[in-house]
Amino acid sequence: MRVPRPLIERALEILENDAKKGIIPRLILEAPTGYGKSVAAPLFANILIRNELSHNFIHSLPLRAIVRDLYLCLLVNSLTYETELRKKCRKNEEILRKVAEALKSAGIGIDQIAYQMGETLHTESTGSEVLRKEPLFNTRYVVTTLDSLAYNAFRIPVTEVFNPRKHYATPRLRIYLSTLYFDEAHMIYEEEEEQEKSVTAFEELLEMSIAGNIPVIIASATLSKEVEEKIAEKLGEIRVVKLGREDKTESNRKTYVRDDDFEDFIRSIKWETEFIDEYELINKAKEFLENNLRVFIARDIICSAIDTYRNLKKTLDLGSDEIILLHSLMTKEDKEEALNKLYDGKTKILVATSIVEAGVDVSFDILITDCRRPTSVVQRAGRVCRSPHTCRSSEALVYIIRNQNSSNEVIEFIKHVKNEGKEVCWRLPYDIGNYVSYIRLLDQTEKHIKTDLELRRKLKALTNPLLVSSKTINRVLEEYAYSIIRTHLVEILTEEPTAMQHEFKETELDAKTIVTSINKLSLLVKKKCIDSLQAVLDNNETRKIPLDLNEPREHKSLEKTLIKKYVNTLTELMRNPLLKHRVLKIAYPLKTECYIKNEGVKRDVLCFQEQK
């Protein structure tokens, strides 16, 4: 494999030429899953920093799992030689060498890279001695979640969301001195909950970058035509670089690059898509297992994932290493344990939700998937035969599960393609031979994306004036229940700290934590799995605050009541000079009977609500 691939090389050439002319780059980079868009980010950073178009680089990603992987396995791994990290990450040595060269050439060393997200990485769980979290973006290269970037950009410093005072100058300055690399930005347009808020916040970020002459690169595998046009409308003069059947440039704006090696590899595989009914799933998985093929079963709903996992484990008599389950309502400890088994190559069947759609660099022979969202099917298919050495057979089989939650558009598209005697190719963004590109599916199922006009007005009021008071910021946060981008996230502890037989350690607390939405928390409260909020302090001290849900709620929703309880508790602790530096964690303790090791929150707690 060439490092970097031809599409990346061409994008780098365009960027270099424009940079030498002093042109502020606005670039959209479109390439299939597994092509190398994420690992190429340091190469783009090198060009922009060397040509003095930016001093820093901010790599934004939609999910924490990808932030962790990119920061640890790409950046830290390339600039150090930690045996444990090399073993865990298994990254291509040529890629690591190129990344290290690019960073060093831009004057960026190991002490100048950091991450930022709503959880903390620890030496014990990562295998790395070199870890740096930087909420204020006060370093040269930051890998961050999009949420953290947006809050800091909109004058809401992530460390002070719930504080009465907001010191926003430092992170804002760093953003204006940086290049913004939006990786897998398409996922913002796919949010099922509060999509309008996510899209509005992202588009305001783009407008802010124009006003501040901030270089912007947007990388994605699944941009539909409408989304691409909407981004282009916001950014104005842009360059689009994408994979194509031939090398050509249209109107000096859109460049197509042919990659013979990539196309030859994809075409060397026999792509086949079939339908499967729910009752056939177990027997099909058994058949593939008997043929020594690795199977990825992707479910849209956590309950379906748990049911599938239990049925397979029972029917096929599989060990804990041979089949694993991954979904969002599992502790960090259980998810990491599952991922370690997956990366060790012992796992024969992975059952997971959308948690592995992007960022989990593993390859399977077979995909069996729900199809509620077209882009999810494309992303999941990107985990099948990712590279020549991971493809055990010459076939890539994708099975679409037909059930009540299936997208009729996806099913009809596949039927139409097969009726024409052709097959869908889930890894090429253009038609070729007997294969129809997945891009056709995305374009046919694209929907009009609305924006939240009131939120847009509020965000402009936060970002446009020279100065904004903390009171104004707090009023906006309170109005939107402290969640201006996506559903408010909370932490749930699955083990009472008082049950620990030794001094509380932050690493142990994090390992027993679930990060989930306020909506899921509300469900757990209604199911009587949670009845309090707990502040965990140093010196083995805890403070339990009852939720008092029977008291009048002033017509507020349960979600808003829970958020208010959290904010009031945090505010009270932060205003107490004797306590504010002793807080290790504020979380909702989950009753022991509501959680099962390696399965997550109990099925009986979740499923009726989810399937309702």
Coordinates of C-alpha atoms in Angstrom, one line a residue:
M1 CA 0.0 0.0 0.0
R2 CA 1.3 3.4 -0.9
V3 CA 1.6 5.8 2.0
P4 CA 0.0 8.2 1.5
R5 CA -2.5 7.0 -1.1
P6 CA -2.9 8.8 -4.5
L7 CA -6.0 10.7 -3.4
I8 CA -4.3 12.0 -0.3
E9 CA -1.1 12.9 -2.3
R10 CA -3.2 14.9 -4.7
A11 CA -5.0 16.8 -1.9
L12 CA -1.6 17.5 -0.3
E13 CA -0.3 18.9 -3.6
I14 CA -3.3 21.2 -4.0
L15 CA -3.0 22.4 -0.4
E16 CA 0.8 23.0 -0.8
N17 CA 0.2 25.1 -4.0
D18 CA -2.5 27.1 -2.5
A19 CA -0.6 27.6 0.7
K20 CA 2.4 29.0 -1.1
K21 CA 0.1 31.6 -2.7
G22 CA -1.2 32.5 0.7
I23 CA -4.7 31.1 -0.1
I24 CA -6.7 30.1 3.0
P25 CA -7.7 26.5 2.3
R26 CA -11.3 25.4 2.3
L27 CA -11.0 21.7 1.3
I28 CA -13.5 18.8 1.2
L29 CA -11.8 15.4 1.1
E30 CA -14.0 12.5 0.1
A31 CA -12.8 8.9 0.2
P32 CA -14.2 5.5 1.1
T33 CA -14.0 4.0 4.6
G34 CA -10.6 2.7 5.5
Y35 CA -8.8 4.8 2.9
G36 CA -6.6 6.7 5.3
K37 CA -8.2 10.2 5.7
S38 CA -7.7 10.3 9.5
V39 CA -4.1 9.1 9.5
A40 CA -3.3 11.7 6.9
A41 CA -4.3 14.7 9.1
P42 CA -0.7 15.3 10.4
L43 CA 0.5 15.5 6.8
F44 CA -2.0 18.4 6.2
A45 CA -1.0 20.0 9.4
N46 CA 2.6 20.0 8.3
I47 CA 1.9 21.9 5.2
L48 CA -0.3 24.6 6.8
I49 CA 2.0 25.2 9.7
R50 CA 5.2 25.3 7.6
N51 CA 3.6 27.8 5.3
E52 CA 2.5 29.9 8.3
L53 CA -1.2 29.7 7.5
S54 CA -1.8 28.4 11.0
H55 CA 0.2 27.9 14.2
N56 CA -1.9 25.0 15.6
F57 CA -4.0 22.1 14.4
I58 CA -7.3 20.9 15.8
H59 CA -8.5 17.5 14.6
S60 CA -12.2 17.2 15.4
L61 CA -14.0 13.8 15.5
P62 CA -17.6 12.8 16.3
L63 CA -16.9 10.0 18.8
R64 CA -14.7 9.6 21.9
A65 CA -13.6 6.1 20.8
I66 CA -12.0 7.6 17.7
V67 CA -10.4 10.4 19.6
R68 CA -8.8 7.8 21.9
D69 CA -7.6 5.7 19.0
L70 CA -6.2 8.6 16.9
Y71 CA -4.4 10.3 19.8
L72 CA -2.9 7.2 21.3
C73 CA -2.4 4.8 18.4
L74 CA -1.4 7.4 15.7
L75 CA 0.1 10.4 17.4
V76 CA 1.6 9.2 20.6
N77 CA 2.6 5.9 19.0
S78 CA 4.4 7.7 16.2
L79 CA 6.4 10.0 18.4
T80 CA 7.4 7.4 21.0
Y81 CA 8.3 3.8 21.0
E82 CA 6.3 2.3 23.8
T83 CA 6.2 -1.5 23.4
E84 CA 2.8 -1.9 25.0
L85 CA 1.3 0.7 22.7
R86 CA 2.8 -0.8 19.6
K87 CA 1.4 -4.2 20.6
K88 CA -2.1 -2.8 21.3
C89 CA -2.4 -0.6 18.3
R90 CA -0.8 -2.6 15.6
K91 CA -0.4 0.3 13.2
N92 CA 1.5 0.1 10.0
E93 CA 5.1 1.1 10.7
E94 CA 5.4 3.1 7.4
I95 CA 2.4 5.2 8.4
L96 CA 3.8 5.8 11.9
R97 CA 7.1 6.9 10.3
K98 CA 5.4 9.3 7.9
V99 CA 3.3 10.8 10.7
A100 CA 6.3 11.3 12.9
E101 CA 8.2 13.0 10.1
A102 CA 5.3 15.4 9.4
L103 CA 4.9 16.3 13.0
K104 CA 8.6 16.9 13.6
S105 CA 9.0 18.9 10.4
A106 CA 6.2 21.2 11.7
G107 CA 8.1 21.6 15.0
I108 CA 5.6 19.5 17.0
G109 CA 7.0 17.1 19.6
I110 CA 5.4 14.7 22.0
D111 CA 5.0 17.4 24.6
Q112 CA 2.9 19.5 22.1
I113 CA 0.1 17.0 21.3
A114 CA -2.9 16.5 23.4
Y115 CA -6.5 15.3 23.4
Q116 CA -9.8 16.7 24.7
M117 CA -13.0 14.8 25.4
G118 CA -15.5 14.1 28.2
E119 CA -13.4 11.3 29.7
T120 CA -9.8 10.9 30.9
L121 CA -7.2 8.5 29.6
H122 CA -5.1 6.8 32.2
T123 CA -1.7 5.1 32.0
E124 CA -3.0 1.9 33.5
S125 CA -5.5 1.3 30.7
T126 CA -3.6 2.7 27.7
G127 CA -0.2 1.3 28.1
S128 CA 1.3 4.8 27.5
E129 CA 3.3 6.9 30.0
V130 CA 2.8 10.0 27.8
L131 CA -0.7 11.4 28.1
R132 CA -1.9 15.0 28.0
K133 CA -5.5 16.3 28.2
E134 CA -5.9 19.9 27.2
P135 CA -9.5 21.3 27.6
L136 CA -8.3 24.8 26.7
F137 CA -6.6 23.7 23.4
N138 CA -3.5 25.3 24.8
T139 CA -1.0 23.3 22.7
R140 CA 0.1 22.8 19.1
Y141 CA -1.9 19.7 18.0
V142 CA -5.2 18.7 19.7
V143 CA -7.5 15.7 18.9
T144 CA -10.9 16.5 20.2
T145 CA -14.6 15.7 20.0
L146 CA -16.7 18.0 17.9
D147 CA -18.7 18.9 21.0
S148 CA -15.7 20.2 22.9
L149 CA -14.6 22.2 19.9
A150 CA -18.0 23.8 19.4
Y151 CA -18.4 24.7 23.1
N152 CA -15.0 26.4 23.2
A153 CA -15.7 28.2 19.9
F154 CA -19.0 29.5 21.2
R155 CA -17.4 31.0 24.3
I156 CA -18.5 28.2 26.6
P157 CA -15.1 26.7 27.9
V158 CA -15.6 23.0 28.4
T159 CA -14.1 23.1 31.9
E160 CA -16.6 25.8 33.0
V161 CA -19.9 24.8 31.4
F162 CA -21.5 24.7 34.9
N163 CA -19.4 27.4 36.5
P164 CA -21.0 30.9 37.1
R165 CA -18.0 32.5 35.4
K166 CA -16.7 31.7 31.9
H167 CA -13.0 32.4 31.0
Y168 CA -13.3 31.8 27.2
A169 CA -10.3 33.8 25.8
T170 CA -7.6 31.1 25.7
P171 CA -9.5 28.4 23.9
R172 CA -11.0 30.9 21.5
L173 CA -7.6 32.3 20.7
R174 CA -6.2 28.8 20.0
I175 CA -9.1 28.0 17.7
Y176 CA -8.5 31.2 15.6
L177 CA -4.8 30.3 15.3
S178 CA -5.5 26.8 14.2
T179 CA -6.5 24.7 11.2
L180 CA -9.8 22.9 11.8
Y181 CA -9.8 19.3 10.5
F182 CA -13.4 18.0 10.6
D183 CA -13.2 14.2 10.4
E184 CA -16.3 12.1 9.6
A185 CA -18.3 15.4 9.8
H186 CA -21.2 13.7 7.9
M187 CA -22.3 12.1 11.2
I188 CA -23.5 15.5 12.4
Y189 CA -26.1 15.3 9.6
E190 CA -27.2 11.9 10.7
E191 CA -28.0 12.6 14.4
E192 CA -31.4 11.1 15.2
E193 CA -31.9 13.0 18.4
E194 CA -31.9 16.8 18.0
Q195 CA -30.5 16.8 14.5
E196 CA -31.4 20.4 13.9
K197 CA -29.3 21.5 16.9
S198 CA -26.2 19.5 15.7
V199 CA -26.4 20.8 12.1
T200 CA -27.0 24.4 13.2
A201 CA -24.0 24.3 15.5
F202 CA -21.7 22.8 12.9
E203 CA -22.8 25.3 10.2
E204 CA -22.2 28.1 12.6
L205 CA -18.7 26.8 13.2
L206 CA -18.1 26.9 9.4
E207 CA -19.4 30.5 9.2
M208 CA -17.1 31.4 12.1
S209 CA -14.1 29.9 10.2
I210 CA -14.9 32.1 7.2
A211 CA -15.1 35.3 9.3
G212 CA -11.9 34.5 11.1
N213 CA -9.9 33.3 8.0
I214 CA -9.4 29.9 9.7
P215 CA -8.3 27.1 7.4
V216 CA -10.8 24.3 7.2
I217 CA -10.5 20.7 5.9
I218 CA -13.6 18.4 5.9
A219 CA -13.0 14.7 5.5
S220 CA -15.7 12.1 5.0
A221 CA -16.6 8.8 3.4
T222 CA -20.4 9.3 3.2
L223 CA -21.2 12.9 2.1
S224 CA -24.4 12.9 0.1
K225 CA -24.7 15.4 -2.8
E226 CA -27.0 17.7 -0.7
V227 CA -24.7 17.8 2.3
E228 CA -21.7 18.5 0.1
E229 CA -23.6 21.4 -1.5
K230 CA -24.7 22.7 1.8
I231 CA -21.2 22.8 3.2
A232 CA -19.9 24.4 0.0
E233 CA -22.6 27.1 0.3
K234 CA -21.3 27.9 3.8
L235 CA -17.7 27.9 3.0
G236 CA -17.9 29.7 -0.3
E237 CA -14.8 29.1 -2.5
I238 CA -13.9 25.5 -1.8
R239 CA -11.9 22.7 -3.3
V240 CA -13.3 19.2 -3.4
V241 CA -11.0 16.2 -3.9
K242 CA -12.6 12.8 -4.3
L243 CA -11.9 9.4 -5.7
G244 CA -13.0 8.9 -9.3
R245 CA -12.7 6.6 -12.4
E246 CA -10.2 9.0 -14.0
D247 CA -7.9 11.9 -13.1
K248 CA -9.7 15.1 -13.9
T249 CA -10.5 18.6 -12.6
E250 CA -13.8 20.4 -13.1
S251 CA -14.0 24.2 -13.0
N252 CA -10.8 24.3 -10.9
R253 CA -13.0 23.4 -7.9
K254 CA -13.6 19.7 -8.0
T255 CA -10.7 17.2 -8.6
Y256 CA -11.2 13.5 -9.2
V257 CA -8.3 11.2 -8.5
R258 CA -7.9 7.6 -9.8
D259 CA -6.3 5.1 -7.5
D260 CA -5.5 1.9 -9.5
D261 CA -4.3 -0.1 -6.5
F262 CA -7.3 0.6 -4.4
E263 CA -9.7 -0.1 -7.2
D264 CA -7.9 -3.3 -8.2
F265 CA -8.1 -4.5 -4.6
I266 CA -11.9 -3.7 -4.2
R267 CA -12.6 -5.3 -7.6
S268 CA -10.6 -8.4 -6.7
I269 CA -13.3 -9.1 -4.1
K270 CA -16.6 -10.5 -5.1
W271 CA -19.2 -8.2 -3.5
E272 CA -22.6 -9.7 -2.7
T273 CA -25.5 -8.3 -0.8
E274 CA -28.4 -10.5 0.3
F275 CA -31.4 -10.2 2.6
I276 CA -32.0 -12.2 5.7
D277 CA -35.0 -12.4 8.1
E278 CA -34.6 -12.2 11.8
Y279 CA -35.3 -15.9 12.4
E280 CA -32.5 -16.9 10.0
L281 CA -29.8 -14.9 11.8
I282 CA -28.5 -17.6 14.3
N283 CA -28.3 -20.4 11.7
K284 CA -26.5 -18.1 9.2
A285 CA -23.9 -17.1 11.8
K286 CA -23.4 -20.7 12.7
E287 CA -22.8 -21.6 9.0
F288 CA -20.2 -18.8 8.7
L289 CA -18.5 -19.9 11.9
E290 CA -18.2 -23.4 10.7
N291 CA -16.4 -22.1 7.6
N292 CA -13.9 -20.2 9.8
L293 CA -15.2 -16.8 8.8
R294 CA -15.3 -13.8 11.2
V295 CA -18.8 -12.2 11.5
F296 CA -19.8 -8.7 12.4
I297 CA -23.5 -8.5 13.4
A298 CA -24.5 -4.8 13.6
R299 CA -27.8 -4.0 15.3
D300 CA -29.5 -0.6 15.5
I301 CA -31.1 -1.1 18.9
I302 CA -29.2 -2.1 22.1
C303 CA -32.0 -4.6 23.0
S304 CA -31.6 -6.4 19.6
A305 CA -27.8 -6.5 20.2
I306 CA -28.2 -8.1 23.7
D307 CA -30.8 -10.6 22.4
T308 CA -28.6 -11.6 19.5
Y309 CA -25.5 -11.9 21.7
R310 CA -27.4 -14.1 24.2
N311 CA -28.9 -16.4 21.6
L312 CA -25.7 -16.9 19.7
K313 CA -23.7 -17.6 22.9
K314 CA -26.2 -20.1 24.1
T315 CA -26.9 -21.8 20.7
L316 CA -23.3 -22.0 19.5
D317 CA -21.7 -22.6 22.9
L318 CA -19.2 -19.9 22.4
G319 CA -16.6 -18.8 24.9
S320 CA -16.2 -15.2 26.2
D321 CA -13.2 -14.6 23.9
E322 CA -15.0 -16.0 20.8
I323 CA -18.0 -13.7 20.9
I324 CA -18.2 -10.2 22.3
L325 CA -20.8 -7.6 22.7
L326 CA -20.3 -3.8 22.4
H327 CA -22.8 -1.0 23.0
S328 CA -23.0 2.4 24.6
L329 CA -24.6 1.3 27.9
M330 CA -21.5 -0.7 29.0
T331 CA -18.8 0.6 31.4
K332 CA -15.5 1.9 30.0
E333 CA -13.8 -1.2 31.6
D334 CA -16.1 -3.7 29.8
K335 CA -15.8 -1.9 26.5
E336 CA -12.0 -1.8 26.7
E337 CA -11.9 -5.5 27.7
A338 CA -14.1 -6.3 24.7
L339 CA -11.9 -4.2 22.3
N340 CA -8.7 -5.9 23.6
K341 CA -10.2 -9.3 22.8
L342 CA -11.2 -8.0 19.4
Y343 CA -7.8 -6.6 18.5
D344 CA -6.1 -9.8 19.7
G345 CA -7.8 -11.7 16.9
K346 CA -9.5 -14.3 19.1
T347 CA -13.0 -13.0 18.5
K348 CA -15.1 -14.9 15.9
I349 CA -18.3 -12.9 16.3
L350 CA -18.8 -9.3 17.2
V351 CA -22.3 -8.1 18.1
A352 CA -22.4 -4.3 18.3
T353 CA -24.5 -1.2 17.8
S354 CA -23.3 1.9 16.0
I355 CA -20.5 2.3 18.5
V356 CA -18.2 0.6 16.0
E357 CA -19.3 2.3 12.8
A358 CA -16.3 4.5 12.7
G359 CA -12.9 4.4 14.5
V360 CA -12.6 0.7 15.2
D361 CA -9.9 -0.6 12.9
V362 CA -10.8 -4.3 12.6
S363 CA -11.8 -6.3 9.6
F364 CA -14.4 -9.1 9.2
D365 CA -15.4 -11.5 6.4
I366 CA -19.1 -11.2 6.8
L367 CA -21.5 -8.3 7.8
I368 CA -25.0 -9.0 9.0
T369 CA -26.7 -5.6 9.6
D370 CA -29.9 -3.8 10.4
C371 CA -30.6 -1.0 7.9
R372 CA -32.4 1.8 9.6
R373 CA -29.9 4.4 8.3
P374 CA -28.2 4.2 4.9
T375 CA -25.0 5.8 6.0
S376 CA -24.7 3.3 8.9
V377 CA -24.9 0.4 6.4
V378 CA -22.0 2.0 4.4
Q379 CA -19.9 2.6 7.5
R380 CA -20.4 -0.9 8.7
A381 CA -19.6 -2.4 5.3
G382 CA -16.3 -0.6 5.7
R383 CA -15.4 -3.1 8.4
V384 CA -15.5 -6.0 5.8
C385 CA -12.3 -6.9 3.9
R386 CA -10.6 -3.6 4.9
S387 CA -7.3 -4.6 3.3
P388 CA -5.8 -7.5 1.3
H389 CA -4.1 -9.2 4.3
T390 CA -7.4 -9.1 6.4
C391 CA -9.7 -10.6 3.7
R392 CA -9.7 -14.4 4.4
S393 CA -11.8 -15.2 1.3
S394 CA -12.3 -13.6 -2.1
E395 CA -15.9 -12.7 -1.2
A396 CA -17.3 -9.8 0.9
L397 CA -20.8 -10.8 2.0
V398 CA -23.2 -8.2 3.3
Y399 CA -26.5 -9.5 4.7
I400 CA -29.3 -7.0 5.3
I401 CA -31.8 -7.9 8.1
R402 CA -35.4 -7.3 7.2
N403 CA -37.6 -6.3 10.1
Q404 CA -40.0 -3.6 11.2
N405 CA -37.3 -1.0 11.7
S406 CA -35.7 -1.5 8.3
S407 CA -35.4 1.4 5.8
N408 CA -37.6 0.7 2.8
E409 CA -35.4 3.0 0.8
V410 CA -32.3 0.8 1.5
I411 CA -34.1 -2.4 0.7
E412 CA -35.7 -1.1 -2.5
F413 CA -32.4 0.3 -3.7
I414 CA -30.7 -3.1 -3.2
K415 CA -33.6 -4.9 -4.9
H416 CA -33.5 -2.5 -7.9
V417 CA -29.7 -3.0 -8.3
K418 CA -30.0 -6.8 -8.1
N419 CA -33.0 -6.8 -10.5
E420 CA -30.7 -5.2 -13.1
G421 CA -28.3 -8.1 -12.6
K422 CA -25.8 -6.0 -10.7
E423 CA -24.4 -5.7 -7.1
V424 CA -23.8 -2.9 -4.7
C425 CA -20.1 -2.1 -4.1
W426 CA -19.9 -0.7 -0.6
R427 CA -16.3 0.6 -0.9
L428 CA -16.2 2.4 -4.3
P429 CA -17.7 5.9 -4.7
Y430 CA -18.4 5.4 -8.4
D431 CA -20.0 2.8 -10.6
I432 CA -17.7 0.4 -12.4
G433 CA -18.4 -2.8 -14.4
N434 CA -21.2 -4.8 -12.7
Y435 CA -21.0 -2.8 -9.5
V436 CA -23.2 0.1 -8.4
S437 CA -21.6 2.6 -6.0
Y438 CA -22.9 3.1 -2.5
I439 CA -23.0 6.9 -3.3
R440 CA -26.1 6.3 -5.4
L441 CA -27.9 5.1 -2.2
L442 CA -26.8 8.1 -0.2
D443 CA -27.9 10.5 -3.0
Q444 CA -31.3 8.8 -3.4
T445 CA -32.0 8.8 0.3
E446 CA -30.8 12.3 1.2
K447 CA -33.4 14.4 3.1
H448 CA -33.8 18.1 3.4
I449 CA -31.9 19.2 6.5
K450 CA -33.5 21.9 8.6
T451 CA -31.6 24.3 10.9
D452 CA -32.8 25.7 14.2
L453 CA -33.2 29.4 13.5
E454 CA -33.6 30.4 17.1
L455 CA -30.4 28.5 18.1
R456 CA -28.6 30.1 15.2
R457 CA -29.6 33.6 16.5
K458 CA -28.4 32.7 20.1
L459 CA -25.0 31.3 18.8
K460 CA -24.4 34.5 16.8
A461 CA -25.2 36.5 19.9
L462 CA -22.5 34.5 21.7
T463 CA -19.8 34.7 19.0
N464 CA -20.2 38.0 17.2
P465 CA -19.7 40.7 19.9
L466 CA -16.2 41.5 21.1
L467 CA -17.1 40.6 24.6
V468 CA -19.9 38.6 26.1
S469 CA -20.8 38.4 29.8
S470 CA -20.9 35.1 31.7
K471 CA -24.5 35.9 32.6
T472 CA -25.5 35.9 28.9
I473 CA -23.7 32.6 28.3
N474 CA -25.4 31.1 31.3
R475 CA -28.9 32.2 30.2
V476 CA -28.4 30.5 26.8
L477 CA -27.1 27.3 28.5
E478 CA -30.1 27.2 30.9
E479 CA -32.5 27.8 28.1
Y480 CA -31.1 24.8 26.2
A481 CA -30.7 22.6 29.3
Y482 CA -26.9 22.9 29.1
S483 CA -26.9 21.1 25.7
I484 CA -26.6 23.4 22.7
I485 CA -25.3 20.7 20.3
R486 CA -26.4 17.2 21.2
T487 CA -28.3 15.6 24.0
H488 CA -26.8 16.3 27.4
L489 CA -24.4 13.6 28.5
V490 CA -24.2 12.3 32.1
E491 CA -22.0 9.8 34.0
I492 CA -23.4 6.7 35.7
L493 CA -21.4 4.7 38.3
T494 CA -22.0 1.0 38.2
E495 CA -20.2 0.3 41.5
E496 CA -20.6 2.2 44.7
P497 CA -17.3 3.7 45.8
T498 CA -18.1 2.8 49.4
A499 CA -17.9 -0.9 48.3
M500 CA -14.2 -0.4 47.4
Q501 CA -11.9 -1.8 50.1
H502 CA -9.2 0.8 49.5
E503 CA -8.8 4.5 48.8
F504 CA -10.8 5.7 45.8
K505 CA -8.8 6.1 42.7
E506 CA -10.0 8.2 39.7
T507 CA -8.9 5.5 37.3
E508 CA -11.1 2.9 39.0
L509 CA -14.0 5.2 39.1
D510 CA -13.7 5.9 35.4
A511 CA -13.5 2.2 34.6
K512 CA -16.8 1.6 36.3
T513 CA -18.5 4.5 34.6
I514 CA -21.1 4.6 31.7
V515 CA -21.4 7.9 29.7
T516 CA -24.9 8.2 28.3
S517 CA -27.6 10.7 27.3
I518 CA -30.0 12.4 29.7
N519 CA -32.8 10.5 28.0
K520 CA -31.3 7.1 28.9
L521 CA -30.7 8.4 32.5
S522 CA -34.3 9.3 32.7
L523 CA -35.3 5.8 31.7
L524 CA -33.1 4.3 34.4
V525 CA -34.6 6.6 37.0
K526 CA -38.2 5.6 35.9
K527 CA -37.1 1.9 36.1
K528 CA -35.9 2.6 39.7
C529 CA -32.3 1.7 38.9
I530 CA -31.2 5.2 40.0
D531 CA -32.5 7.2 42.9
S532 CA -29.7 9.6 43.8
L533 CA -26.7 11.7 42.6
Q534 CA -23.4 11.1 44.2
A535 CA -20.3 13.3 44.7
V536 CA -17.1 11.2 45.2
L537 CA -14.4 13.1 47.1
D538 CA -10.9 12.2 48.0
N539 CA -10.0 10.6 51.3
N540 CA -12.7 8.0 50.8
E541 CA -15.6 10.4 51.3
T542 CA -18.9 10.4 49.3
R543 CA -21.9 12.6 49.4
K544 CA -25.2 11.1 48.2
I545 CA -27.9 13.5 47.2
P546 CA -31.4 12.0 46.8
L547 CA -33.2 12.9 43.6
D548 CA -36.5 13.6 45.4
L549 CA -38.5 12.9 42.3
N550 CA -41.9 13.0 44.2
E551 CA -41.6 16.7 44.9
P552 CA -43.4 19.1 42.5
R553 CA -41.4 19.7 39.2
E554 CA -43.1 22.9 38.1
H555 CA -44.3 21.3 34.9
K556 CA -40.7 20.5 33.9
S557 CA -39.7 17.3 32.2
L558 CA -37.9 14.6 34.2
E559 CA -34.8 15.3 32.1
K560 CA -34.8 19.0 33.0
T561 CA -35.3 18.1 36.7
L562 CA -32.3 15.8 36.6
I563 CA -30.1 18.4 34.9
K564 CA -31.1 21.1 37.4
K565 CA -30.3 18.7 40.3
Y566 CA -26.8 18.1 38.8
V567 CA -26.1 21.8 38.1
N568 CA -27.2 22.9 41.6
T569 CA -25.1 20.1 43.3
L570 CA -22.0 21.0 41.2
T571 CA -22.5 24.7 41.8
E572 CA -22.8 24.2 45.5
L573 CA -19.6 22.1 45.6
M574 CA -17.6 24.5 43.4
R575 CA -18.5 27.4 45.6
N576 CA -17.3 25.7 48.8
P577 CA -13.5 26.4 49.1
L578 CA -13.0 23.4 51.3
L579 CA -14.6 20.9 48.8
K580 CA -14.1 22.2 45.3
H581 CA -10.6 20.8 44.9
R582 CA -11.5 17.4 46.5
V583 CA -14.2 16.4 43.9
L584 CA -13.2 13.3 42.0
K585 CA -16.5 12.6 40.2
I586 CA -20.1 13.5 40.3
A587 CA -22.3 10.7 38.9
Y588 CA -25.5 8.8 39.3
P589 CA -25.0 5.5 41.1
L590 CA -26.7 2.5 39.3
K591 CA -28.1 -0.2 41.5
T592 CA -26.1 -3.4 41.3
E593 CA -29.0 -5.5 40.1
C594 CA -29.4 -3.4 37.0
Y595 CA -26.0 -4.2 35.5
I596 CA -24.5 -7.4 34.1
K597 CA -20.7 -7.7 33.6
N598 CA -19.8 -7.8 29.9
E599 CA -23.4 -7.2 28.9
G600 CA -24.1 -3.8 30.2
V601 CA -27.4 -2.4 31.6
K602 CA -29.8 -5.3 32.0
R603 CA -32.0 -6.1 29.1
D604 CA -35.2 -6.0 31.2
V605 CA -34.5 -2.4 32.1
L606 CA -34.0 -1.2 28.6
C607 CA -36.0 -3.2 26.1
F608 CA -39.6 -2.4 26.4
Q609 CA -38.8 1.3 26.3
E610 CA -36.5 1.0 23.3
Q611 CA -38.8 -1.1 21.2
K612 CA -41.9 0.9 22.1

